[in-house]
Amino acid sequence: MSRIVVVGVLLASLLYPGSAPEHVGAWAAASTASPQAGSDPAGCAARRLSRVSDASRTTTATTVARYAWSSADELVLASADDYPDALTATVLAAERDAPILITPRDRLVPEVAHEIQRLDPSKVWIVGGHAALSEAVQQQVEATAGRPRTVRIAGSDRYATAAATARETGTRGVVALVSGERFPDAVAAGALAAAPWRVPTLLTPADRLHDATRDALRDLGAKTVYVIGGHATVRSSVDDELRDAGYTVERLAGADRYSTSASVAHRAVEAFEGRQRGVVFATGSTFPDALTAAGLAARTDAVLALVPPADARLPQEMASLVDGSRDRLDCNVVVGGTAAVSPSTADRIAWHLGVHPPDTPNLADSPCDTVIEARTDGVDQTPTIQAQIDAAPDGTAEDPTVVCLPVGRADARYRVDGTLEVTGRSWLEIRGPSPEDQATIYSDLDGITAGHVGHTGQSARRHWRLTDSSNITLRNLRVEGPFHPGNPHYDGITRRHNNFGDPGYAYFDRRFEAEHAFDLRGSHHISIFDTSSKDVGGDHLHAMGVYGNSDDGSTDIRLVRAHADHPHRHGAAPIHVRGLLIDALTVLKGGYDYIDFEPGGDVQQVHGVEIRNGDADVHLLAFGAEGAGLVSNVYIHHNRIRSATPSWAVVHVDGGDPARYGRRSSWSVVDNLADGFPVGTCSTRGTSSAFTFVDVDDVEVRRNRVRVKAHWSCNALAHFFDVGGHAWLTENVAVDACTAYRWFADGVDRTGTSSDYFADNLHRRSGNETTGTGCRD
């Protein structure tokens, strides 16, 4: 078997690569909000969830060691085969700043021997008796190139070995107590061992304190005992025995191993006192990855967390732990391969953290269940490709059906004059050859010319449309629309300069605004990876319900690494969606908005959206929400947006009709960079600032860097019109803005009066900088 090593790394310049472009100017280079990767030995990658893994449990441990240690004076070696002795080694590794390596009981495998040689330790701790790691292993360690000294920590049984390990490290008065008969709770306890308190782990039978454990508690001078796990693993009689002996007892437990891990991790966070740098995730289904992950967590000032191997949704307790710390964590790692922590789970973790997910494995060589056979000689292939998609059976969660379009752009393209439909399907993946050589569908005709006209007189063609489907992945696909200057067959509308002055482009025309590259209708758990579009008449992504104004919206949608070249409308338009992640969407000269939130009916709403790591230049708005319906719980961060033409704002949120639809709420706009947004005047509500919020509750605008048009009347960094709840406007830089904010209530500018929320909450508008010379009347 060939060896596979996956280590996700992000360069410090990923979000804002290279020097600042000319149209951004020196102000951006000096004040960019891009976080920088750390220079510590662990090489923590800012804004990235890294994956550290290899082909086996032993080589994953050596890969973790290479990831975080260039050398180590001490090293901990534990059994790869059995958990009892190994699991209590975390506190020893944490106390000694030592990596944890694992090997089979009876031999030192070559990869581990090579890693010991690379680290060149002077001392190797061998945890466990000869039943855990044999004398032969100890001798092989001593024979490695550096001839390290070995020290074995062992007792008569697992309970005594844990006690001996705890005595070696000492305690600050706190000890974790877990079942010695199963591993999940002991693995979860690694979060406390890795945290600054360095809490040692002792083992106990389910129904009583072991003598070795009782003696260790006394010798260590313990005062508080965290009993980890439910009463099925450590019974309440053990709590009683501890209390009778004078110890303070606190039980950390949950409904299952993952919620128990979250409970322990919450307590571990307290030990950092704000110095926590990240979270290290590992599967809770086996122990080896979690053991080495705990050592990594100690090395990188991170909290250890156990996650399900193949469940895309995190347990609520774990999700809340990550959500609560997301803005200050930059050293986040998944330990283990995709079989241990699936890509969908890793993506969900990244979503909660607000960072890039690990690089998606290249699946070009994975088996294809159906290979599309279609001509690339310019004949319309809509019915040919559609029939083969329809004939492919649905898959399962364990074995999705993979449909491959084998021809990429380097070879030829598939002509599709109609719409490729995925309707009522589940567990299906449709993909092209690779992210670099995407399978391309194109048409030289707009939808109306091709005979696709809806009842509104608009084009009814979508290029890819998913309707009433679930668990669908689209990957490595490209859409080319007909509206480009090089298409000699298209003469549907008069050609002229587009909004950016590019000659020969078909100007935006409402008849074609629904010709979206990817269109979702009432679909769920949809992942769209590594896609691109060029010259489509509508949006790159359009997401709504099956039928207009009905309560059947799309849910759990992910658009990752997409590129839209000259879309005539928007980069993305969420209409009726709950749970949407847009990560690294690039828009080149978008005709209207980067993201346009467009709910328009009594039940349509957009809720739970994260937009991050984007890069775009657009004509009108970066982020706009002006229609009817609720748009709430939106998190916009680490995007770079430009506009070369007169525009409204960077973010413009208008509550529509709050009396009918309710008030929009919970908008967070953080760490974005925006340039070239010349905004309007005070005469119209909200068109004179970079950030405008109208009839919105709970607004956060932090650490953004923007440039607005100089010398326009009252062009503030932000305008707040009848904003309720809590508002934050802190640490922003607005070049050419004449003031930081204006506060409007009941249609009147009440900035600086008793009606101004910020007047009584000065800390909520602190640290802003504006460089304008003053506001004109």
PDB file of N, CA, C and O in Angstrom, residues 57-58 61 75-89 92 99-109 112-113 116 124-142 150-155 157-158 161 165 287-288 291:
ATOM      1  N   ARG A  57      -2.479   4.174  12.297  1.00  0.00           N
ATOM      2  CA  ARG A  57      -2.466   4.866  13.588  1.00  0.00           C
ATOM      3  C   ARG A  57      -1.055   5.218  14.036  1.00  0.00           C
ATOM      4  O   ARG A  57      -0.819   6.284  14.603  1.00  0.00           O
ATOM      5  N   THR A  58      -0.110   4.322  13.765  1.00  0.00           N
ATOM      6  CA  THR A  58       1.263   4.603  14.202  1.00  0.00           C
ATOM      7  C   THR A  58       1.879   5.723  13.379  1.00  0.00           C
ATOM      8  O   THR A  58       2.564   6.603  13.921  1.00  0.00           O
ATOM      9  N   ALA A  61       0.578   9.160  14.242  1.00  0.00           N
ATOM     10  CA  ALA A  61       1.268   9.717  15.418  1.00  0.00           C
ATOM     11  C   ALA A  61       2.609  10.331  15.024  1.00  0.00           C
ATOM     12  O   ALA A  61       2.972  11.411  15.505  1.00  0.00           O
ATOM     13  N   LEU A  75      10.381  12.233  25.055  1.00  0.00           N
ATOM     14  CA  LEU A  75       9.384  11.629  24.182  1.00  0.00           C
ATOM     15  C   LEU A  75       8.631  10.574  24.979  1.00  0.00           C
ATOM     16  O   LEU A  75       9.201   9.919  25.845  1.00  0.00           O
ATOM     17  N   VAL A  76       7.342  10.421  24.686  1.00  0.00           N
ATOM     18  CA  VAL A  76       6.518   9.416  25.362  1.00  0.00           C
ATOM     19  C   VAL A  76       6.140   8.353  24.349  1.00  0.00           C
ATOM     20  O   VAL A  76       5.638   8.671  23.255  1.00  0.00           O
ATOM     21  N   LEU A  77       6.350   7.104  24.698  1.00  0.00           N
ATOM     22  CA  LEU A  77       6.017   5.976  23.830  1.00  0.00           C
ATOM     23  C   LEU A  77       4.966   5.118  24.533  1.00  0.00           C
ATOM     24  O   LEU A  77       5.143   4.729  25.693  1.00  0.00           O
ATOM     25  N   ALA A  78       3.869   4.846  23.818  1.00  0.00           N
ATOM     26  CA  ALA A  78       2.766   4.075  24.393  1.00  0.00           C
ATOM     27  C   ALA A  78       2.340   2.995  23.418  1.00  0.00           C
ATOM     28  O   ALA A  78       2.767   2.950  22.260  1.00  0.00           O
ATOM     29  N   SER A  79       1.471   2.123  23.898  1.00  0.00           N
ATOM     30  CA  SER A  79       1.002   0.992  23.101  1.00  0.00           C
ATOM     31  C   SER A  79      -0.005   1.443  22.056  1.00  0.00           C
ATOM     32  O   SER A  79      -0.909   2.237  22.339  1.00  0.00           O
ATOM     33  N   ALA A  80       0.139   0.914  20.837  1.00  0.00           N
ATOM     34  CA  ALA A  80      -0.839   1.155  19.776  1.00  0.00           C
ATOM     35  C   ALA A  80      -1.962   0.138  19.796  1.00  0.00           C
ATOM     36  O   ALA A  80      -2.924   0.268  19.037  1.00  0.00           O
ATOM     37  N   ASP A  81      -1.831  -0.880  20.658  1.00  0.00           N
ATOM     38  CA  ASP A  81      -2.765  -1.998  20.621  1.00  0.00           C
ATOM     39  C   ASP A  81      -3.808  -1.966  21.725  1.00  0.00           C
ATOM     40  O   ASP A  81      -4.922  -2.447  21.541  1.00  0.00           O
ATOM     41  N   ASP A  82      -3.451  -1.429  22.879  1.00  0.00           N
ATOM     42  CA  ASP A  82      -4.368  -1.471  24.009  1.00  0.00           C
ATOM     43  C   ASP A  82      -4.320  -0.127  24.724  1.00  0.00           C
ATOM     44  O   ASP A  82      -3.281   0.516  24.809  1.00  0.00           O
ATOM     45  N   TYR A  83      -5.484   0.280  25.249  1.00  0.00           N
ATOM     46  CA  TYR A  83      -5.603   1.648  25.719  1.00  0.00           C
ATOM     47  C   TYR A  83      -5.302   1.893  27.196  1.00  0.00           C
ATOM     48  O   TYR A  83      -4.921   3.013  27.540  1.00  0.00           O
ATOM     49  N   PRO A  84      -5.486   0.952  28.138  1.00  0.00           N
ATOM     50  CA  PRO A  84      -5.476   1.353  29.554  1.00  0.00           C
ATOM     51  C   PRO A  84      -4.225   2.102  30.002  1.00  0.00           C
ATOM     52  O   PRO A  84      -4.310   3.145  30.640  1.00  0.00           O
ATOM     53  N   ASP A  85      -3.044   1.561  29.686  1.00  0.00           N
ATOM     54  CA  ASP A  85      -1.823   2.241  30.112  1.00  0.00           C
ATOM     55  C   ASP A  85      -1.577   3.500  29.289  1.00  0.00           C
ATOM     56  O   ASP A  85      -1.100   4.515  29.793  1.00  0.00           O
ATOM     57  N   ALA A  86      -1.938   3.447  28.000  1.00  0.00           N
ATOM     58  CA  ALA A  86      -1.615   4.550  27.098  1.00  0.00           C
ATOM     59  C   ALA A  86      -2.363   5.822  27.450  1.00  0.00           C
ATOM     60  O   ALA A  86      -1.811   6.926  27.374  1.00  0.00           O
ATOM     61  N   LEU A  87      -3.626   5.702  27.855  1.00  0.00           N
ATOM     62  CA  LEU A  87      -4.477   6.880  27.963  1.00  0.00           C
ATOM     63  C   LEU A  87      -4.090   7.818  29.095  1.00  0.00           C
ATOM     64  O   LEU A  87      -4.425   8.997  29.064  1.00  0.00           O
ATOM     65  N   THR A  88      -3.400   7.319  30.073  1.00  0.00           N
ATOM     66  CA  THR A  88      -2.994   8.205  31.164  1.00  0.00           C
ATOM     67  C   THR A  88      -1.668   8.903  30.877  1.00  0.00           C
ATOM     68  O   THR A  88      -1.160   9.641  31.707  1.00  0.00           O
ATOM     69  N   ALA A  89      -1.103   8.678  29.659  1.00  0.00           N
ATOM     70  CA  ALA A  89       0.200   9.257  29.318  1.00  0.00           C
ATOM     71  C   ALA A  89       0.102  10.717  28.928  1.00  0.00           C
ATOM     72  O   ALA A  89       1.129  11.404  28.860  1.00  0.00           O
ATOM     73  N   LEU A  92       1.715  13.328  31.257  1.00  0.00           N
ATOM     74  CA  LEU A  92       3.174  13.238  31.240  1.00  0.00           C
ATOM     75  C   LEU A  92       3.734  13.946  30.013  1.00  0.00           C
ATOM     76  O   LEU A  92       4.697  14.716  30.104  1.00  0.00           O
ATOM     77  N   PRO A  99       6.202  14.835  22.434  1.00  0.00           N
ATOM     78  CA  PRO A  99       5.241  14.173  21.547  1.00  0.00           C
ATOM     79  C   PRO A  99       4.951  12.762  22.025  1.00  0.00           C
ATOM     80  O   PRO A  99       5.765  12.145  22.733  1.00  0.00           O
ATOM     81  N   ILE A 100       3.788  12.258  21.649  1.00  0.00           N
ATOM     82  CA  ILE A 100       3.404  10.890  21.977  1.00  0.00           C
ATOM     83  C   ILE A 100       3.492  10.054  20.710  1.00  0.00           C
ATOM     84  O   ILE A 100       2.830  10.348  19.706  1.00  0.00           O
ATOM     85  N   LEU A 101       4.295   9.010  20.745  1.00  0.00           N
ATOM     86  CA  LEU A 101       4.360   8.047  19.657  1.00  0.00           C
ATOM     87  C   LEU A 101       3.793   6.725  20.143  1.00  0.00           C
ATOM     88  O   LEU A 101       3.795   6.433  21.350  1.00  0.00           O
ATOM     89  N   ILE A 102       3.286   5.935  19.226  1.00  0.00           N
ATOM     90  CA  ILE A 102       2.711   4.638  19.581  1.00  0.00           C
ATOM     91  C   ILE A 102       3.291   3.562  18.675  1.00  0.00           C
ATOM     92  O   ILE A 102       3.664   3.828  17.524  1.00  0.00           O
ATOM     93  N   THR A 103       3.397   2.355  19.199  1.00  0.00           N
ATOM     94  CA  THR A 103       3.943   1.233  18.443  1.00  0.00           C
ATOM     95  C   THR A 103       3.291  -0.044  18.947  1.00  0.00           C
ATOM     96  O   THR A 103       2.787  -0.085  20.085  1.00  0.00           O
ATOM     97  N   PRO A 104       3.260  -1.117  18.137  1.00  0.00           N
ATOM     98  CA  PRO A 104       2.713  -2.383  18.626  1.00  0.00           C
ATOM     99  C   PRO A 104       3.487  -2.910  19.835  1.00  0.00           C
ATOM    100  O   PRO A 104       4.638  -2.529  20.082  1.00  0.00           O
ATOM    101  N   ARG A 105       2.862  -3.827  20.554  1.00  0.00           N
ATOM    102  CA  ARG A 105       3.415  -4.308  21.818  1.00  0.00           C
ATOM    103  C   ARG A 105       4.786  -4.926  21.655  1.00  0.00           C
ATOM    104  O   ARG A 105       5.676  -4.735  22.500  1.00  0.00           O
ATOM    105  N   ASP A 106       4.998  -5.665  20.549  1.00  0.00           N
ATOM    106  CA  ASP A 106       6.178  -6.510  20.474  1.00  0.00           C
ATOM    107  C   ASP A 106       7.271  -6.004  19.544  1.00  0.00           C
ATOM    108  O   ASP A 106       8.299  -6.675  19.380  1.00  0.00           O
ATOM    109  N   ARG A 107       7.091  -4.837  18.918  1.00  0.00           N
ATOM    110  CA  ARG A 107       8.138  -4.370  18.004  1.00  0.00           C
ATOM    111  C   ARG A 107       8.057  -2.857  17.828  1.00  0.00           C
ATOM    112  O   ARG A 107       6.975  -2.266  17.948  1.00  0.00           O
ATOM    113  N   LEU A 108       9.209  -2.274  17.547  1.00  0.00           N
ATOM    114  CA  LEU A 108       9.283  -0.848  17.222  1.00  0.00           C
ATOM    115  C   LEU A 108       9.246  -0.742  15.697  1.00  0.00           C
ATOM    116  O   LEU A 108      10.209  -1.117  15.022  1.00  0.00           O
ATOM    117  N   VAL A 109       8.144  -0.266  15.163  1.00  0.00           N
ATOM    118  CA  VAL A 109       8.000  -0.225  13.708  1.00  0.00           C
ATOM    119  C   VAL A 109       8.975   0.797  13.129  1.00  0.00           C
ATOM    120  O   VAL A 109       9.354   1.772  13.794  1.00  0.00           O
ATOM    121  N   VAL A 112       8.345   4.622  13.407  1.00  0.00           N
ATOM    122  CA  VAL A 112       8.505   5.186  14.747  1.00  0.00           C
ATOM    123  C   VAL A 112       9.985   5.300  15.095  1.00  0.00           C
ATOM    124  O   VAL A 112      10.431   6.301  15.678  1.00  0.00           O
ATOM    125  N   ALA A 113      10.762   4.288  14.719  1.00  0.00           N
ATOM    126  CA  ALA A 113      12.207   4.359  14.971  1.00  0.00           C
ATOM    127  C   ALA A 113      12.822   5.557  14.252  1.00  0.00           C
ATOM    128  O   ALA A 113      13.665   6.285  14.816  1.00  0.00           O
ATOM    129  N   ILE A 116      11.907   8.755  16.125  1.00  0.00           N
ATOM    130  CA  ILE A 116      12.721   8.919  17.329  1.00  0.00           C
ATOM    131  C   ILE A 116      14.097   9.461  16.952  1.00  0.00           C
ATOM    132  O   ILE A 116      14.643  10.374  17.601  1.00  0.00           O
ATOM    133  N   VAL A 124      13.331   8.763  26.697  1.00  0.00           N
ATOM    134  CA  VAL A 124      12.070   8.237  26.174  1.00  0.00           C
ATOM    135  C   VAL A 124      11.330   7.572  27.327  1.00  0.00           C
ATOM    136  O   VAL A 124      11.843   6.623  27.945  1.00  0.00           O
ATOM    137  N   TRP A 125      10.144   8.079  27.629  1.00  0.00           N
ATOM    138  CA  TRP A 125       9.295   7.477  28.654  1.00  0.00           C
ATOM    139  C   TRP A 125       8.477   6.358  28.020  1.00  0.00           C
ATOM    140  O   TRP A 125       7.784   6.572  27.025  1.00  0.00           O
ATOM    141  N   ILE A 126       8.549   5.190  28.573  1.00  0.00           N
ATOM    142  CA  ILE A 126       7.762   4.045  28.112  1.00  0.00           C
ATOM    143  C   ILE A 126       6.666   3.816  29.137  1.00  0.00           C
ATOM    144  O   ILE A 126       6.939   3.508  30.303  1.00  0.00           O
ATOM    145  N   VAL A 127       5.426   4.001  28.694  1.00  0.00           N
ATOM    146  CA  VAL A 127       4.298   3.957  29.610  1.00  0.00           C
ATOM    147  C   VAL A 127       3.644   2.582  29.533  1.00  0.00           C
ATOM    148  O   VAL A 127       3.159   2.166  28.480  1.00  0.00           O
ATOM    149  N   GLY A 128       3.643   1.881  30.656  1.00  0.00           N
ATOM    150  CA  GLY A 128       3.013   0.584  30.735  1.00  0.00           C
ATOM    151  C   GLY A 128       4.009  -0.527  30.981  1.00  0.00           C
ATOM    152  O   GLY A 128       5.206  -0.391  30.695  1.00  0.00           O
ATOM    153  N   GLY A 129       3.496  -1.605  31.500  1.00  0.00           N
ATOM    154  CA  GLY A 129       4.344  -2.766  31.775  1.00  0.00           C
ATOM    155  C   GLY A 129       4.692  -3.524  30.508  1.00  0.00           C
ATOM    156  O   GLY A 129       4.377  -3.116  29.388  1.00  0.00           O
ATOM    157  N   HIS A 130       5.335  -4.686  30.693  1.00  0.00           N
ATOM    158  CA  HIS A 130       5.793  -5.458  29.547  1.00  0.00           C
ATOM    159  C   HIS A 130       4.640  -6.065  28.755  1.00  0.00           C
ATOM    160  O   HIS A 130       4.824  -6.432  27.587  1.00  0.00           O
ATOM    161  N   ALA A 131       3.483  -6.158  29.359  1.00  0.00           N
ATOM    162  CA  ALA A 131       2.324  -6.621  28.609  1.00  0.00           C
ATOM    163  C   ALA A 131       1.840  -5.552  27.634  1.00  0.00           C
ATOM    164  O   ALA A 131       1.185  -5.866  26.627  1.00  0.00           O
ATOM    165  N   ALA A 132       2.145  -4.299  27.917  1.00  0.00           N
ATOM    166  CA  ALA A 132       1.767  -3.202  27.029  1.00  0.00           C
ATOM    167  C   ALA A 132       2.835  -2.955  25.979  1.00  0.00           C
ATOM    168  O   ALA A 132       2.547  -2.873  24.775  1.00  0.00           O
ATOM    169  N   LEU A 133       4.106  -2.833  26.415  1.00  0.00           N
ATOM    170  CA  LEU A 133       5.247  -2.672  25.510  1.00  0.00           C
ATOM    171  C   LEU A 133       6.362  -3.583  26.011  1.00  0.00           C
ATOM    172  O   LEU A 133       6.826  -3.442  27.147  1.00  0.00           O
ATOM    173  N   SER A 134       6.804  -4.462  25.153  1.00  0.00           N
ATOM    174  CA  SER A 134       7.722  -5.518  25.571  1.00  0.00           C
ATOM    175  C   SER A 134       9.125  -4.987  25.857  1.00  0.00           C
ATOM    176  O   SER A 134       9.480  -3.854  25.479  1.00  0.00           O
ATOM    177  N   GLU A 135       9.933  -5.839  26.488  1.00  0.00           N
ATOM    178  CA  GLU A 135      11.333  -5.510  26.728  1.00  0.00           C
ATOM    179  C   GLU A 135      12.070  -5.311  25.404  1.00  0.00           C
ATOM    180  O   GLU A 135      12.959  -4.462  25.303  1.00  0.00           O
ATOM    181  N   ALA A 136      11.655  -6.075  24.374  1.00  0.00           N
ATOM    182  CA  ALA A 136      12.305  -5.943  23.062  1.00  0.00           C
ATOM    183  C   ALA A 136      12.102  -4.537  22.492  1.00  0.00           C
ATOM    184  O   ALA A 136      13.011  -3.957  21.888  1.00  0.00           O
ATOM    185  N   VAL A 137      10.925  -3.976  22.675  1.00  0.00           N
ATOM    186  CA  VAL A 137      10.669  -2.619  22.204  1.00  0.00           C
ATOM    187  C   VAL A 137      11.583  -1.638  22.930  1.00  0.00           C
ATOM    188  O   VAL A 137      12.180  -0.746  22.310  1.00  0.00           O
ATOM    189  N   GLN A 138      11.706  -1.805  24.247  1.00  0.00           N
ATOM    190  CA  GLN A 138      12.559  -0.901  25.016  1.00  0.00           C
ATOM    191  C   GLN A 138      14.005  -0.977  24.527  1.00  0.00           C
ATOM    192  O   GLN A 138      14.674   0.060  24.373  1.00  0.00           O
ATOM    193  N   GLN A 139      14.477  -2.169  24.236  1.00  0.00           N
ATOM    194  CA  GLN A 139      15.844  -2.319  23.753  1.00  0.00           C
ATOM    195  C   GLN A 139      16.020  -1.686  22.370  1.00  0.00           C
ATOM    196  O   GLN A 139      17.056  -1.083  22.076  1.00  0.00           O
ATOM    197  N   GLN A 140      15.013  -1.822  21.524  1.00  0.00           N
ATOM    198  CA  GLN A 140      15.097  -1.234  20.189  1.00  0.00           C
ATOM    199  C   GLN A 140      15.118   0.295  20.267  1.00  0.00           C
ATOM    200  O   GLN A 140      15.790   0.961  19.473  1.00  0.00           O
ATOM    201  N   VAL A 141      14.393   0.853  21.212  1.00  0.00           N
ATOM    202  CA  VAL A 141      14.432   2.305  21.406  1.00  0.00           C
ATOM    203  C   VAL A 141      15.829   2.739  21.814  1.00  0.00           C
ATOM    204  O   VAL A 141      16.387   3.714  21.276  1.00  0.00           O
ATOM    205  N   GLU A 142      16.404   2.027  22.751  1.00  0.00           N
ATOM    206  CA  GLU A 142      17.738   2.384  23.244  1.00  0.00           C
ATOM    207  C   GLU A 142      18.809   2.231  22.170  1.00  0.00           C
ATOM    208  O   GLU A 142      19.877   2.861  22.251  1.00  0.00           O
ATOM    209  N   THR A 150      15.944   5.296  28.434  1.00  0.00           N
ATOM    210  CA  THR A 150      14.535   4.946  28.574  1.00  0.00           C
ATOM    211  C   THR A 150      14.161   4.856  30.046  1.00  0.00           C
ATOM    212  O   THR A 150      14.948   4.399  30.879  1.00  0.00           O
ATOM    213  N   VAL A 151      12.964   5.302  30.356  1.00  0.00           N
ATOM    214  CA  VAL A 151      12.410   5.208  31.704  1.00  0.00           C
ATOM    215  C   VAL A 151      11.020   4.620  31.585  1.00  0.00           C
ATOM    216  O   VAL A 151      10.159   5.189  30.901  1.00  0.00           O
ATOM    217  N   ARG A 152      10.806   3.479  32.208  1.00  0.00           N
ATOM    218  CA  ARG A 152       9.501   2.827  32.135  1.00  0.00           C
ATOM    219  C   ARG A 152       8.669   3.207  33.357  1.00  0.00           C
ATOM    220  O   ARG A 152       9.139   3.128  34.496  1.00  0.00           O
ATOM    221  N   ILE A 153       7.417   3.619  33.092  1.00  0.00           N
ATOM    222  CA  ILE A 153       6.457   3.873  34.169  1.00  0.00           C
ATOM    223  C   ILE A 153       5.429   2.759  34.126  1.00  0.00           C
ATOM    224  O   ILE A 153       4.712   2.593  33.130  1.00  0.00           O
ATOM    225  N   ALA A 154       5.353   2.005  35.179  1.00  0.00           N
ATOM    226  CA  ALA A 154       4.449   0.849  35.173  1.00  0.00           C
ATOM    227  C   ALA A 154       4.061   0.497  36.599  1.00  0.00           C
ATOM    228  O   ALA A 154       4.757   0.829  37.566  1.00  0.00           O
ATOM    229  N   GLY A 155       2.932  -0.167  36.721  1.00  0.00           N
ATOM    230  CA  GLY A 155       2.469  -0.688  37.998  1.00  0.00           C
ATOM    231  C   GLY A 155       1.993  -2.112  37.816  1.00  0.00           C
ATOM    232  O   GLY A 155       2.101  -2.694  36.727  1.00  0.00           O
ATOM    233  N   ASP A 157      -0.966  -3.209  37.654  1.00  0.00           N
ATOM    234  CA  ASP A 157      -2.096  -3.275  36.733  1.00  0.00           C
ATOM    235  C   ASP A 157      -2.355  -1.863  36.190  1.00  0.00           C
ATOM    236  O   ASP A 157      -1.607  -0.918  36.475  1.00  0.00           O
ATOM    237  N   ARG A 158      -3.399  -1.727  35.404  1.00  0.00           N
ATOM    238  CA  ARG A 158      -3.684  -0.425  34.777  1.00  0.00           C
ATOM    239  C   ARG A 158      -3.918   0.678  35.807  1.00  0.00           C
ATOM    240  O   ARG A 158      -3.549   1.835  35.582  1.00  0.00           O
ATOM    241  N   THR A 161      -0.531   1.675  37.200  1.00  0.00           N
ATOM    242  CA  THR A 161       0.244   2.403  36.193  1.00  0.00           C
ATOM    243  C   THR A 161      -0.231   3.850  36.092  1.00  0.00           C
ATOM    244  O   THR A 161       0.573   4.787  36.016  1.00  0.00           O
ATOM    245  N   THR A 165       2.011   7.208  36.893  1.00  0.00           N
ATOM    246  CA  THR A 165       2.158   8.319  35.947  1.00  0.00           C
ATOM    247  C   THR A 165       1.765   9.639  36.608  1.00  0.00           C
ATOM    248  O   THR A 165       2.444  10.665  36.440  1.00  0.00           O
ATOM    249  N   PHE A 287      -9.114   4.880  20.107  1.00  0.00           N
ATOM    250  CA  PHE A 287      -8.305   5.679  21.026  1.00  0.00           C
ATOM    251  C   PHE A 287      -6.998   6.225  20.458  1.00  0.00           C
ATOM    252  O   PHE A 287      -6.530   7.280  20.909  1.00  0.00           O
ATOM    253  N   PRO A 288      -6.311   5.594  19.471  1.00  0.00           N
ATOM    254  CA  PRO A 288      -4.943   6.048  19.143  1.00  0.00           C
ATOM    255  C   PRO A 288      -4.864   7.485  18.641  1.00  0.00           C
ATOM    256  O   PRO A 288      -3.995   8.254  19.080  1.00  0.00           O
ATOM    257  N   LEU A 291      -5.322   9.931  21.429  1.00  0.00           N
ATOM    258  CA  LEU A 291      -4.172   9.993  22.331  1.00  0.00           C
ATOM    259  C   LEU A 291      -3.114  10.942  21.788  1.00  0.00           C
ATOM    260  O   LEU A 291      -2.641  11.848  22.497  1.00  0.00           O
TER     261      LEU A 291
END
